[in-house]
Short mmCIF file of C-alpha atoms in Angstrom, two decimals:
data_model
loop_
_atom_site.label_atom_id
_atom_site.label_comp_id
_atom_site.label_asym_id
_atom_site.label_seq_id
_atom_site.Cartn_x
_atom_site.Cartn_y
_atom_site.Cartn_z
CA MET A 1 64.60 0.06 -19.69
CA THR A 2 60.90 0.10 -20.64
CA ALA A 3 59.21 2.04 -23.42
CA LYS A 4 55.57 3.08 -23.71
CA ILE A 5 53.63 5.35 -26.09
CA THR A 6 51.54 7.84 -24.14
CA ALA A 7 48.11 9.14 -25.15
CA SER A 8 49.65 12.39 -26.36
CA GLY A 9 51.83 10.53 -28.86
CA PHE A 10 55.10 10.64 -26.94
CA VAL A 11 57.27 7.58 -26.44
CA SER A 12 58.04 7.43 -22.74
CA THR A 13 61.08 5.42 -21.67
CA THR A 14 61.90 4.62 -18.08
CA GLN A 15 65.47 3.69 -17.33
CA LYS A 16 66.89 2.63 -13.97
CA VAL A 17 70.11 4.46 -13.25
CA ALA A 18 71.81 3.80 -9.91
CA GLY A 19 68.57 2.42 -8.45
CA LYS A 20 66.51 5.47 -9.45
CA SER A 21 64.04 5.65 -12.32
CA LYS A 22 64.66 8.28 -14.94
CA LYS A 23 61.82 9.05 -17.36
CA THR A 24 62.51 10.54 -20.78
CA PHE A 25 60.27 11.34 -23.73
CA ASP A 26 61.04 10.57 -27.36
CA ARG A 27 59.31 12.91 -29.72
CA SER A 28 59.39 10.50 -32.69
CA ALA A 29 55.71 9.53 -32.45
CA GLN A 30 54.70 13.18 -32.14
CA ASP A 31 57.01 14.12 -35.01
CA ALA A 32 55.47 11.42 -37.21
CA THR A 33 52.01 12.78 -36.46
CA ARG A 34 53.08 16.35 -37.15
CA LEU A 35 54.74 15.31 -40.42
CA TYR A 36 51.62 13.44 -41.55
CA LEU A 37 49.34 16.35 -40.67
CA GLY A 38 51.62 18.71 -42.56
CA GLU A 39 51.56 16.48 -45.64
CA ILE A 40 47.79 16.14 -45.83
CA GLY A 41 47.29 19.87 -45.38
CA PHE A 42 48.49 20.53 -48.93
CA SER A 43 45.77 18.58 -50.76
CA PRO A 44 42.84 20.85 -51.69
CA LEU A 45 39.27 20.01 -50.72
CA LEU A 46 36.81 19.05 -53.45
CA THR A 47 33.68 21.00 -54.34
CA ALA A 48 30.35 19.17 -54.65
CA GLU A 49 30.66 19.17 -58.45
CA GLU A 50 34.20 17.78 -58.31
CA GLU A 51 33.06 15.04 -55.93
CA VAL A 52 30.40 13.92 -58.41
CA TYR A 53 32.87 14.11 -61.30
CA TYR A 54 35.57 12.08 -59.55
CA ALA A 55 33.09 9.58 -58.07
CA ARG A 56 31.76 8.80 -61.55
CA ARG A 57 35.32 8.30 -62.76
CA VAL A 58 36.02 6.00 -59.79
CA HIS A 59 33.03 3.84 -60.78
CA ARG A 60 34.57 3.52 -64.24
CA GLY A 61 37.82 2.29 -62.68
CA ASP A 62 39.94 5.45 -62.81
CA GLU A 63 42.71 4.98 -60.24
CA ALA A 64 43.83 8.64 -60.39
CA ALA A 65 40.31 9.82 -59.49
CA ARG A 66 40.21 7.35 -56.59
CA LYS A 67 43.53 8.64 -55.31
CA ARG A 68 42.38 12.27 -55.61
CA MET A 69 39.19 11.60 -53.63
CA ILE A 70 41.13 9.82 -50.89
CA GLU A 71 43.82 12.50 -50.62
CA SER A 72 41.26 15.29 -50.55
CA ASN A 73 39.45 13.78 -47.57
CA LEU A 74 42.35 12.75 -45.32
CA ARG A 75 41.75 15.78 -43.10
CA LEU A 76 38.23 14.50 -42.43
CA VAL A 77 39.74 11.24 -41.16
CA VAL A 78 42.04 13.12 -38.77
CA LYS A 79 39.16 15.23 -37.48
CA ILE A 80 37.06 12.15 -36.75
CA ALA A 81 40.00 10.16 -35.32
CA ARG A 82 40.74 12.91 -32.79
CA ARG A 83 37.30 12.35 -31.24
CA TYR A 84 38.36 8.79 -30.40
CA MET A 85 41.63 9.65 -28.67
CA ASN A 86 42.30 8.23 -25.19
CA ARG A 87 40.24 5.12 -25.85
CA GLY A 88 43.17 2.75 -26.00
CA LEU A 89 44.74 3.38 -29.41
CA PRO A 90 47.33 6.01 -30.36
CA LEU A 91 46.24 8.74 -32.76
CA LEU A 92 48.24 7.34 -35.69
CA ASP A 93 46.52 3.95 -35.32
CA LEU A 94 43.12 5.65 -35.22
CA ILE A 95 44.01 7.59 -38.37
CA GLU A 96 45.14 4.37 -40.04
CA GLU A 97 41.84 2.67 -39.23
CA GLY A 98 39.94 5.73 -40.44
CA ASN A 99 41.88 5.74 -43.71
CA LEU A 100 40.70 2.18 -44.34
CA GLY A 101 37.12 3.39 -43.85
CA LEU A 102 37.74 6.30 -46.23
CA ILE A 103 39.05 3.93 -48.91
CA HIS A 104 35.95 1.77 -48.50
CA ALA A 105 33.70 4.85 -48.70
CA VAL A 106 35.33 5.96 -51.97
CA LYS A 107 34.66 2.52 -53.40
CA LYS A 108 31.00 2.46 -52.33
CA PHE A 109 29.99 6.11 -52.85
CA ASP A 110 27.09 6.70 -55.25
CA PRO A 111 27.07 10.33 -56.42
CA GLU A 112 23.60 9.99 -57.96
CA ARG A 113 21.94 9.94 -54.53
CA GLY A 114 22.62 13.64 -54.04
CA PHE A 115 24.62 13.50 -50.79
CA ARG A 116 28.03 15.06 -50.22
CA PHE A 117 30.86 12.57 -50.04
CA SER A 118 31.99 13.73 -46.59
CA THR A 119 28.55 12.93 -45.15
CA TYR A 120 28.70 9.42 -46.57
CA ALA A 121 32.36 8.84 -45.70
CA THR A 122 31.92 9.91 -42.07
CA TRP A 123 29.81 6.83 -41.38
CA TRP A 124 32.41 4.44 -42.83
CA ILE A 125 35.32 6.20 -41.10
CA ARG A 126 33.60 6.12 -37.71
CA GLN A 127 32.62 2.48 -38.14
CA THR A 128 36.15 1.30 -38.96
CA ILE A 129 37.68 3.34 -36.13
CA GLU A 130 35.17 1.96 -33.63
CA ARG A 131 35.75 -1.60 -34.83
CA GLY A 132 39.50 -1.08 -34.65
CA ILE A 133 39.20 0.10 -31.06
CA MET A 134 36.98 -2.87 -30.19
CA ASN A 135 39.35 -5.36 -31.82
CA GLN A 136 42.66 -4.00 -30.58
CA THR A 137 42.17 -2.58 -27.09
CA ARG A 138 41.01 -5.59 -25.09
CA THR A 139 43.39 -8.15 -23.66
CA ILE A 140 40.90 -10.87 -24.50
CA ARG A 141 39.27 -10.21 -27.84
CA LEU A 142 35.50 -10.41 -27.78
CA PRO A 143 33.34 -10.57 -30.90
CA ILE A 144 32.12 -7.14 -31.94
CA HIS A 145 28.44 -7.99 -31.51
CA VAL A 146 29.13 -8.97 -27.87
CA ILE A 147 31.00 -5.70 -27.23
CA LYS A 148 28.13 -3.72 -28.76
CA GLU A 149 25.65 -5.55 -26.52
CA ILE A 150 27.76 -4.86 -23.42
CA ASN A 151 28.08 -1.18 -24.37
CA SER A 152 24.32 -0.95 -24.92
CA TYR A 153 23.68 -2.46 -21.48
CA LEU A 154 26.14 -0.08 -19.81
CA ARG A 155 24.65 2.92 -21.62
CA SER A 156 21.14 1.93 -20.46
CA ALA A 157 22.36 1.42 -16.89
CA ARG A 158 23.95 4.90 -16.86
CA LYS A 159 20.78 6.45 -18.27
CA LEU A 160 18.63 4.73 -15.63
CA ALA A 161 21.02 5.78 -12.87
CA GLN A 162 20.65 9.40 -13.99
CA GLN A 163 16.87 9.21 -14.12
CA LEU A 164 16.49 7.43 -10.76
CA ASP A 165 19.33 9.25 -8.95
CA ARG A 166 20.59 5.86 -7.75
CA GLU A 167 22.10 2.70 -9.17
CA PRO A 168 19.41 0.63 -10.95
CA GLU A 169 18.56 -2.83 -9.68
CA LEU A 170 18.79 -5.90 -11.90
CA ASP A 171 15.04 -6.14 -12.52
CA GLU A 172 14.87 -2.51 -13.64
#
């Protein structure tokens, strides 16, 4: 019997019975996702004034304010993580990476600059999700700067192919 988590969050198990493969789906991964999404839906969003208030308290070391800012922005993490689905990591792993970025954003946020927290946090969430994908999806782990360089090269090659209506040559 083999088990595999599919992109949609199902656990697919294949079992050989009398020489024939029988595929079944376990809904536990999907149920965990649904449960998590249900839990985070109850925390209210913060207004701009509340963000400034709680951010100032976080800078003074208030753990309750830190927790409130994190809980109020978990839906943002899920929204961003969904954009990165089908890139090699299950949704729950993407959310986990994004939550680490959110925690870092809460720590670094400066309310005196006049930006909304969600604008600032989006950058950190995306960065940690992208780094998580880069670190965990390859069989042979490459340093992140090498992966970024490869992606930049591939992006340029695709752009040139579109402009020239053919595959670009090496000297182009």
